[in-house]
mmCIF file of C-alpha atoms in Angstrom:
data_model
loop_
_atom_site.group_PDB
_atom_site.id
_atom_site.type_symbol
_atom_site.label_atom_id
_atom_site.label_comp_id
_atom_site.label_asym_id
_atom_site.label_seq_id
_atom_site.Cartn_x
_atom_site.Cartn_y
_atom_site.Cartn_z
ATOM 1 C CA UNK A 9 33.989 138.717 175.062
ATOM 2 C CA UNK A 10 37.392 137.567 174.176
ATOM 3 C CA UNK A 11 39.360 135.338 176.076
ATOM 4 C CA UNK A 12 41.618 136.154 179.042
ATOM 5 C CA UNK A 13 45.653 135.868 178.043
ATOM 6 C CA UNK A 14 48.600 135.499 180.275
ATOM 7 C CA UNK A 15 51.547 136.737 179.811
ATOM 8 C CA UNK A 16 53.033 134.529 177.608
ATOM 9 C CA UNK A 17 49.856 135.410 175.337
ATOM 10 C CA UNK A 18 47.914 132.088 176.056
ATOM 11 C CA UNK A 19 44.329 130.866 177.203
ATOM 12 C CA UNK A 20 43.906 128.824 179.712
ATOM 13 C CA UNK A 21 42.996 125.729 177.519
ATOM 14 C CA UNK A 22 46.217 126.441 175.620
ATOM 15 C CA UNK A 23 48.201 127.076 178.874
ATOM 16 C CA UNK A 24 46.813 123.682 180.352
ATOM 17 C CA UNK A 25 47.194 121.699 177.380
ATOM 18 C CA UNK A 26 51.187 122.603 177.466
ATOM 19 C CA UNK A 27 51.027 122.440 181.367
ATOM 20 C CA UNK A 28 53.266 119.627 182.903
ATOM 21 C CA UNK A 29 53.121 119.128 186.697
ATOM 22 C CA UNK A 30 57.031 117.475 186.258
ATOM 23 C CA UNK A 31 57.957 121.239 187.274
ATOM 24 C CA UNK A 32 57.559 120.341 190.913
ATOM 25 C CA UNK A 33 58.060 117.729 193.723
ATOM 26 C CA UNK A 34 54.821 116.292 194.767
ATOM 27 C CA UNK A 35 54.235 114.629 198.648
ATOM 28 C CA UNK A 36 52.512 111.972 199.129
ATOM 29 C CA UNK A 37 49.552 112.812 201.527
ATOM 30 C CA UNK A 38 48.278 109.856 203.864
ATOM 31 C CA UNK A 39 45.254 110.392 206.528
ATOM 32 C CA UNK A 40 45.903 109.540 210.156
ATOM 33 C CA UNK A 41 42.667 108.984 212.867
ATOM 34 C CA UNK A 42 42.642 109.510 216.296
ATOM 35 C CA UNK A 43 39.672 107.194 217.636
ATOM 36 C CA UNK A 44 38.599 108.091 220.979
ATOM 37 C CA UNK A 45 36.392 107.065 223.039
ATOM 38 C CA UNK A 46 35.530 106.010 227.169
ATOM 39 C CA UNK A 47 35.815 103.180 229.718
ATOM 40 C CA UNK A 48 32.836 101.345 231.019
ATOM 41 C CA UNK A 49 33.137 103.612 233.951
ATOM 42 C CA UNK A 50 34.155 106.823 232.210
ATOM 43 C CA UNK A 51 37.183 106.666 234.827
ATOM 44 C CA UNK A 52 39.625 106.624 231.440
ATOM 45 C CA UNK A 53 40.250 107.947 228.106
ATOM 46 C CA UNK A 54 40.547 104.867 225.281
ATOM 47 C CA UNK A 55 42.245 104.908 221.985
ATOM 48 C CA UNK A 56 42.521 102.623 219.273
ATOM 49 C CA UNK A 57 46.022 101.815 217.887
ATOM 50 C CA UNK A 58 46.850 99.451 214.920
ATOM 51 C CA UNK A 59 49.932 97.390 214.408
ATOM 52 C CA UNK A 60 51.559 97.737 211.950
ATOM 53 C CA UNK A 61 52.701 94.365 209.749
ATOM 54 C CA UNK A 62 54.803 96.086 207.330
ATOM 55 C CA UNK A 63 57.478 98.207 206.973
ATOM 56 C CA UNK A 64 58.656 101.002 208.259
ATOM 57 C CA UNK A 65 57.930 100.437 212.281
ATOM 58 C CA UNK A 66 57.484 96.493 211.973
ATOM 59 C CA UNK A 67 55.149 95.107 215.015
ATOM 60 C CA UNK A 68 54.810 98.658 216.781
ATOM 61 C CA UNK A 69 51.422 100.083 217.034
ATOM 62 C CA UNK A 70 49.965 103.067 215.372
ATOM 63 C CA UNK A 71 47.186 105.719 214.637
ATOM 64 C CA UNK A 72 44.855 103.718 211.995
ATOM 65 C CA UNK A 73 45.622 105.567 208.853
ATOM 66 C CA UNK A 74 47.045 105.253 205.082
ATOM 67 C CA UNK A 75 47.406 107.053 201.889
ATOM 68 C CA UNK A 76 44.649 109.204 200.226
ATOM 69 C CA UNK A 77 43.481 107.908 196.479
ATOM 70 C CA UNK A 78 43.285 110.310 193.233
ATOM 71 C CA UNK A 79 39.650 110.106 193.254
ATOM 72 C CA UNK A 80 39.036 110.889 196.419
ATOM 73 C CA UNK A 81 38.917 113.326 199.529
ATOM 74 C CA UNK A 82 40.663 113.302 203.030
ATOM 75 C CA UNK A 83 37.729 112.935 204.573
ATOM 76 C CA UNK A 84 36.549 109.915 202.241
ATOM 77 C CA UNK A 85 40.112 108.070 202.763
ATOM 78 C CA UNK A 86 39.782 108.269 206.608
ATOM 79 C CA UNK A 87 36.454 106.737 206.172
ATOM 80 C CA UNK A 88 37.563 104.053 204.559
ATOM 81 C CA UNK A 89 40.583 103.422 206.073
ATOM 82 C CA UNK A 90 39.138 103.246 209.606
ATOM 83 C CA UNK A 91 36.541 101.058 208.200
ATOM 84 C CA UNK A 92 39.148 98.917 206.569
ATOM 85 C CA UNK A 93 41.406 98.758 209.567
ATOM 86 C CA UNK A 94 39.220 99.000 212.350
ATOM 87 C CA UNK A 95 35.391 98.206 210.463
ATOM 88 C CA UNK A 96 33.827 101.230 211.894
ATOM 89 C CA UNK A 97 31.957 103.249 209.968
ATOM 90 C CA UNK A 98 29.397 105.959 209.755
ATOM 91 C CA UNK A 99 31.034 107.937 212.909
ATOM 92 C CA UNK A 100 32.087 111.087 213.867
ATOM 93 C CA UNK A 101 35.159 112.703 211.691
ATOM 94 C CA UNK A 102 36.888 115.827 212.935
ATOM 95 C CA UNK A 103 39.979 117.176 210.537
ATOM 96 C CA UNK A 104 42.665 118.658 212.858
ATOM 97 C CA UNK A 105 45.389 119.736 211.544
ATOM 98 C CA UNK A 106 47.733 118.943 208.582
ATOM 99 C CA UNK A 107 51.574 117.552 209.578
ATOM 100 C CA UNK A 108 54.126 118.426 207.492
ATOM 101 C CA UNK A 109 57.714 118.402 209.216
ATOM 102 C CA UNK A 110 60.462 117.190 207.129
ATOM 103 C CA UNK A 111 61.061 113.685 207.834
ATOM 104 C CA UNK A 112 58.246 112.811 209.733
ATOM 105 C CA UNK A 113 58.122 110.036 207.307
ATOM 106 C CA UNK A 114 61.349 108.170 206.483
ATOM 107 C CA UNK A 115 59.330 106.140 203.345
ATOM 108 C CA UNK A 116 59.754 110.396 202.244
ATOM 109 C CA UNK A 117 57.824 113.387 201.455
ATOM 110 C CA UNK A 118 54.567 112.306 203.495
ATOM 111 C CA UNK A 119 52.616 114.685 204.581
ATOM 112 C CA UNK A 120 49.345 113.658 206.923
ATOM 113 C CA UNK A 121 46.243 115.188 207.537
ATOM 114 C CA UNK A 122 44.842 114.341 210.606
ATOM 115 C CA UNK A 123 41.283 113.325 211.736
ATOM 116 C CA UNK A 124 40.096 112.712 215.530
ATOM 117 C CA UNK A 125 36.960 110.326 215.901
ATOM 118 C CA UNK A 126 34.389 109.771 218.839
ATOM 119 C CA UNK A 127 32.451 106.546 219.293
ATOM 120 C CA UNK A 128 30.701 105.896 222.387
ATOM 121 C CA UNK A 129 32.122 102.562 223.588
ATOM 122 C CA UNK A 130 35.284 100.973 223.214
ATOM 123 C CA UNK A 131 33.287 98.328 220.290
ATOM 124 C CA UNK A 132 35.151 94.899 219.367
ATOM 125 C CA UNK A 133 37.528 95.554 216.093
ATOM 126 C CA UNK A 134 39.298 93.498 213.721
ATOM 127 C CA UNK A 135 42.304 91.802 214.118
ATOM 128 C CA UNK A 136 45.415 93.869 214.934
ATOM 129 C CA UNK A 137 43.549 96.588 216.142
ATOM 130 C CA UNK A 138 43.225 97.015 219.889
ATOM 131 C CA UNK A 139 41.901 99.538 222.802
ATOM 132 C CA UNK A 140 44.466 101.214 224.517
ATOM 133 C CA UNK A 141 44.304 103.533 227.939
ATOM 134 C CA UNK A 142 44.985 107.116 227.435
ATOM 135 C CA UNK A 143 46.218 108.533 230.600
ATOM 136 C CA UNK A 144 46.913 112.849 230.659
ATOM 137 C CA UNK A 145 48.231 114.699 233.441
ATOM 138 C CA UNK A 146 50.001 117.397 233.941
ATOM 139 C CA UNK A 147 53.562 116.451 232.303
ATOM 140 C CA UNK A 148 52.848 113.314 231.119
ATOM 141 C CA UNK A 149 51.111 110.951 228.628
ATOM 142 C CA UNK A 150 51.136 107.343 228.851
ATOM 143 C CA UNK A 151 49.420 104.582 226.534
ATOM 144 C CA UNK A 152 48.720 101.383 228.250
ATOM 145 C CA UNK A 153 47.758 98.024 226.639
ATOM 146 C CA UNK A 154 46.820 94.764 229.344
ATOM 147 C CA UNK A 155 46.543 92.318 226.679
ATOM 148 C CA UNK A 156 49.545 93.637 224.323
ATOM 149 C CA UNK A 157 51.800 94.464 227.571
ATOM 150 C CA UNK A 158 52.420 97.943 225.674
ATOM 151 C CA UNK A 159 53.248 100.647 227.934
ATOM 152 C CA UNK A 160 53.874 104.223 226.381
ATOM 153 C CA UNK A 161 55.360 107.022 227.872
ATOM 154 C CA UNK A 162 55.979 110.556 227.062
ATOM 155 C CA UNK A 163 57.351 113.445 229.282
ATOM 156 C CA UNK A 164 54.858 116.600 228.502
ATOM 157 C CA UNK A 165 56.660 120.348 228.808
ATOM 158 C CA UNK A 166 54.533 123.360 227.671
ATOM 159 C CA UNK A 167 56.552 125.395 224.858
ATOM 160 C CA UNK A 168 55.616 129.234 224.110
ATOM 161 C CA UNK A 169 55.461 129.740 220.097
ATOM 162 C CA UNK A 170 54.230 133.057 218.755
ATOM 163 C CA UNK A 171 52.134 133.853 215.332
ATOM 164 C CA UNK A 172 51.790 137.099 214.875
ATOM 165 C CA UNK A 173 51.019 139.137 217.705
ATOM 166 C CA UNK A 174 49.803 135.888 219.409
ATOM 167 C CA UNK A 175 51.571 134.334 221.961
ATOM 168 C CA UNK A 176 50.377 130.551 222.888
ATOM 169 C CA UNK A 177 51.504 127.289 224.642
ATOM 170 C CA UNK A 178 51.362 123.744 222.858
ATOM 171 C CA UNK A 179 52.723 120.697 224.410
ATOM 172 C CA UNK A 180 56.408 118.724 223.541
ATOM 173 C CA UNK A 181 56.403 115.564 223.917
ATOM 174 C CA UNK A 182 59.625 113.527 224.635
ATOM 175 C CA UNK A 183 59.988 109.245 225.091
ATOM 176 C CA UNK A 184 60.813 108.027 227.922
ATOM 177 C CA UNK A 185 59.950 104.349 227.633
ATOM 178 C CA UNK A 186 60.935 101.834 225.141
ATOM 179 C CA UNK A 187 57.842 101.387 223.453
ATOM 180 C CA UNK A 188 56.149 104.192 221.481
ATOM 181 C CA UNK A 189 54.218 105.218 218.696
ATOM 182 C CA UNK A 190 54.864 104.958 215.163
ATOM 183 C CA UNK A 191 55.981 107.809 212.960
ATOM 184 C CA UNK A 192 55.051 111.245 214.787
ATOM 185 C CA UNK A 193 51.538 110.334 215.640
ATOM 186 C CA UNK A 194 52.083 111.049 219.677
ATOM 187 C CA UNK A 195 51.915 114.752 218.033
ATOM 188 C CA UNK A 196 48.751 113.991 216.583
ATOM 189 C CA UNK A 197 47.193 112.605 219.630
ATOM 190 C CA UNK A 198 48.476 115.917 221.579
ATOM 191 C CA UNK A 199 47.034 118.340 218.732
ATOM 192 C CA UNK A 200 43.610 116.691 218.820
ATOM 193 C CA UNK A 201 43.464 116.398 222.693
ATOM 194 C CA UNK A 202 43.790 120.238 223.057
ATOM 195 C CA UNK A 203 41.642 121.104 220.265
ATOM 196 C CA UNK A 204 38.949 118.771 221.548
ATOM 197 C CA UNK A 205 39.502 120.601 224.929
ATOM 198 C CA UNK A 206 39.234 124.052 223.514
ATOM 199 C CA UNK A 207 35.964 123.109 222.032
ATOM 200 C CA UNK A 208 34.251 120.585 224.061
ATOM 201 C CA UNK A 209 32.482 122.533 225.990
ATOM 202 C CA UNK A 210 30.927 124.625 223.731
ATOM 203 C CA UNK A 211 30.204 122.292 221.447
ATOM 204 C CA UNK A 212 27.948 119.163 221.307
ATOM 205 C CA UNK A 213 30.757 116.972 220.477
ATOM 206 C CA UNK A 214 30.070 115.210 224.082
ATOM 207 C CA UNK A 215 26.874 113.268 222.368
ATOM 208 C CA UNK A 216 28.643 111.165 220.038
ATOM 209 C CA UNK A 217 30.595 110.058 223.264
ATOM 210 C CA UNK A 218 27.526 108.644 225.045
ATOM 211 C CA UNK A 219 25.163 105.972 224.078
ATOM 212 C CA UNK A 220 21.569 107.219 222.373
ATOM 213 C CA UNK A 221 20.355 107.762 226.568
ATOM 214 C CA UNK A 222 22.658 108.770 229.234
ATOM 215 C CA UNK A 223 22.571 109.758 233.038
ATOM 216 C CA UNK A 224 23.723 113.640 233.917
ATOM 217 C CA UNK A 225 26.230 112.536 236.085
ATOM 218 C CA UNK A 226 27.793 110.345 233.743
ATOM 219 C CA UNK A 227 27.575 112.869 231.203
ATOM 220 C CA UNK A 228 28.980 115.592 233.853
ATOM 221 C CA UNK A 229 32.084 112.780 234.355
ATOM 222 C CA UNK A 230 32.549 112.573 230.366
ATOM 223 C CA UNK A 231 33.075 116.422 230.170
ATOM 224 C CA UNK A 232 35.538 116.229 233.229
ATOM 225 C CA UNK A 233 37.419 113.574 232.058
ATOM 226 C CA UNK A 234 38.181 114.692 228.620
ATOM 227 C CA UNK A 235 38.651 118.646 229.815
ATOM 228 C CA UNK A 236 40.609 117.464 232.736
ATOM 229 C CA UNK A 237 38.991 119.142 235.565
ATOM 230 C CA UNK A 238 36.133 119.313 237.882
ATOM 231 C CA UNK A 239 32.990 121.129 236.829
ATOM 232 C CA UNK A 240 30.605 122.787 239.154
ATOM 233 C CA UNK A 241 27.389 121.091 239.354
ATOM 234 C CA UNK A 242 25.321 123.605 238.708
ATOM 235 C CA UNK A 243 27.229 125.325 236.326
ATOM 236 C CA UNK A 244 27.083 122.256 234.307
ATOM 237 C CA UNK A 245 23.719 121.164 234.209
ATOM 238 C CA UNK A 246 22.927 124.911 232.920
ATOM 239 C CA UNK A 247 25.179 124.516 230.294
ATOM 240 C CA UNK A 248 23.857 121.216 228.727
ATOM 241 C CA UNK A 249 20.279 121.639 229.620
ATOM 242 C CA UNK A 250 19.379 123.092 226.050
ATOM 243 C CA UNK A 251 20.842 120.302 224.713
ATOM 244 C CA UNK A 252 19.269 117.500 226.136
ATOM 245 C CA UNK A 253 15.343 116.507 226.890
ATOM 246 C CA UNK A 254 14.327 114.273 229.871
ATOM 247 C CA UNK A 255 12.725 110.009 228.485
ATOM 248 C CA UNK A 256 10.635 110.124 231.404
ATOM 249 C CA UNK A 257 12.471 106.739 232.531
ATOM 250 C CA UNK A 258 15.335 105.885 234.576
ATOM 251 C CA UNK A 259 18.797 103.670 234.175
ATOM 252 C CA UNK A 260 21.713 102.562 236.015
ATOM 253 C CA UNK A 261 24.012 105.566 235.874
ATOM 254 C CA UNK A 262 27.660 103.958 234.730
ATOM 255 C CA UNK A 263 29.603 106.103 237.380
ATOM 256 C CA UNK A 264 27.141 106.326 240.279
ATOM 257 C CA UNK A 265 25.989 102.465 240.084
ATOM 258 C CA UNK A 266 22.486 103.814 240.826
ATOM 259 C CA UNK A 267 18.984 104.238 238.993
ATOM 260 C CA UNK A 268 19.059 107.775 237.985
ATOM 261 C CA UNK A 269 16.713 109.659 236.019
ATOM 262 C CA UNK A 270 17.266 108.738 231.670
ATOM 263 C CA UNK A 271 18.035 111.507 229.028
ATOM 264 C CA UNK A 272 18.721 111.692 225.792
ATOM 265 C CA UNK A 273 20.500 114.301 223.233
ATOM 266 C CA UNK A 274 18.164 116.752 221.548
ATOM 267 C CA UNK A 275 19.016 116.251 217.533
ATOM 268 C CA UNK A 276 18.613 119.389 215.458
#
């Protein structure tokens, strides 16, 4: 069968041996991680921020992160960069969404492709990385740290965009406090926060929040924290009931302070 030939009257080993790639500007592309995870008392949201000890945003805190290698993928360079930055590893990576405005970078053409990650307890990390309070309500986000003395905060307002014939609301968010984020990574925290809400529930993302046994009623307090409402009772306990399976032992239940019946997550 002869070979295929462009238009030009070349094969594709002759077209890639003349190819140059000097044709076109080429981004950088970094990875950025949202780690999240939950207070002793599952009363608050916690996420890990970095700070920074170079250039640009000197001494301000940031979304663990850094730039992807030739050899290998986004999900292998946030891997290793959280384990480099923060030493976890082996934990649960969820791409989100790719961020590509001009001049969300002012090193340049940076684009960054974002990763949340859930961990069940807020575990000791290396130096210069620290747990941070991650407080949502309606308008609002603010990022608290007791040790650092950071306090973040962000006015919320819901904006309508349109794609197509679909009309949907994302959130804006605008400083109003003297300390904040590095780079644009308060938009990263707000895209994973309502993708992990549109999907929380019907996924079994919840289990790599909790330890490897669990009460329902801390589990029930998880969901409502992260989705940000109340959950009937009921409702709930039909909903995860598939999921789960009964020790046959009891344990102090982290929101109740009371022995209450042990479960654990039911691994396919």
């Amino acid at each position: 069968m002869p070979e295929k030939r462009d238009k030009n009257g070349l094969t594709e080993k002759e077209f890639l041996e003349n190819y140059s790639d000097s044709i076109y500007e080429k981004p950088s592309v970094t990875v950025d991680i949202l780690v999240l995870t939950v207070d002793e008392s599952i009363s608050k949201l916690k996420v890990l921020l970095v700070k920074r000890d170079e250039h640009p945003y000197l001494n301000q805190f940031a979304l663990p992160g850094g730039f992807i290698k030739p050899d290998e993928t986004a999900y292998q360079a946030a891997a290793r960069k959280l384990n480099e930055e923060t030493g976890l590893k082996d934990i649960y990576l969820d791409q989100i969404y790719t961020f590509t405005k001009p001049g969300r970078d002012p090193r340049g053409w940076v684009m960054s492709i974002a990763y949340l990650a859930l961990v069940p307890d807020p575990i000791e990390c290396r130096a210069g990385a620290g747990w941070f309070d991650l407080e949502i309500e309606p308008g609002a986000i603010r990022i608290a740290g007791k040790e650092s003395g950071v306090n973040m905060a962000y006015k919320i307002k819901d904006e309508t965009f349109k794609n197509g014939r679909i009309t949907y609301e994302n959130w804006v968010a605008d400083k109003v406090s003297g300390d904040a984020l590095s780079f644009d990574h308060i938009e990263i925290i707000i895209e994973s926060i309502l993708k992990l809400r549109s999907s929380f529930e019907h996924s079994e993302q919840a289990f790599n929040m909790v330890g490897e046994t669990f009460t329902l009623p801390d589990l029930q307090a998880l969901y409502e924290l992260v989705l940000g409402k109340n959950l009937y009772k009921t409702n709930f306990r039909a909903m995860v009931a598939p999921k789960i399976e009964a020790t046959g032992g009891k344990i102090k239940s982290r929101t109740k302070g009371k022995m209450s019946a042990e479960y654990r997550y039911i691994e396919k």
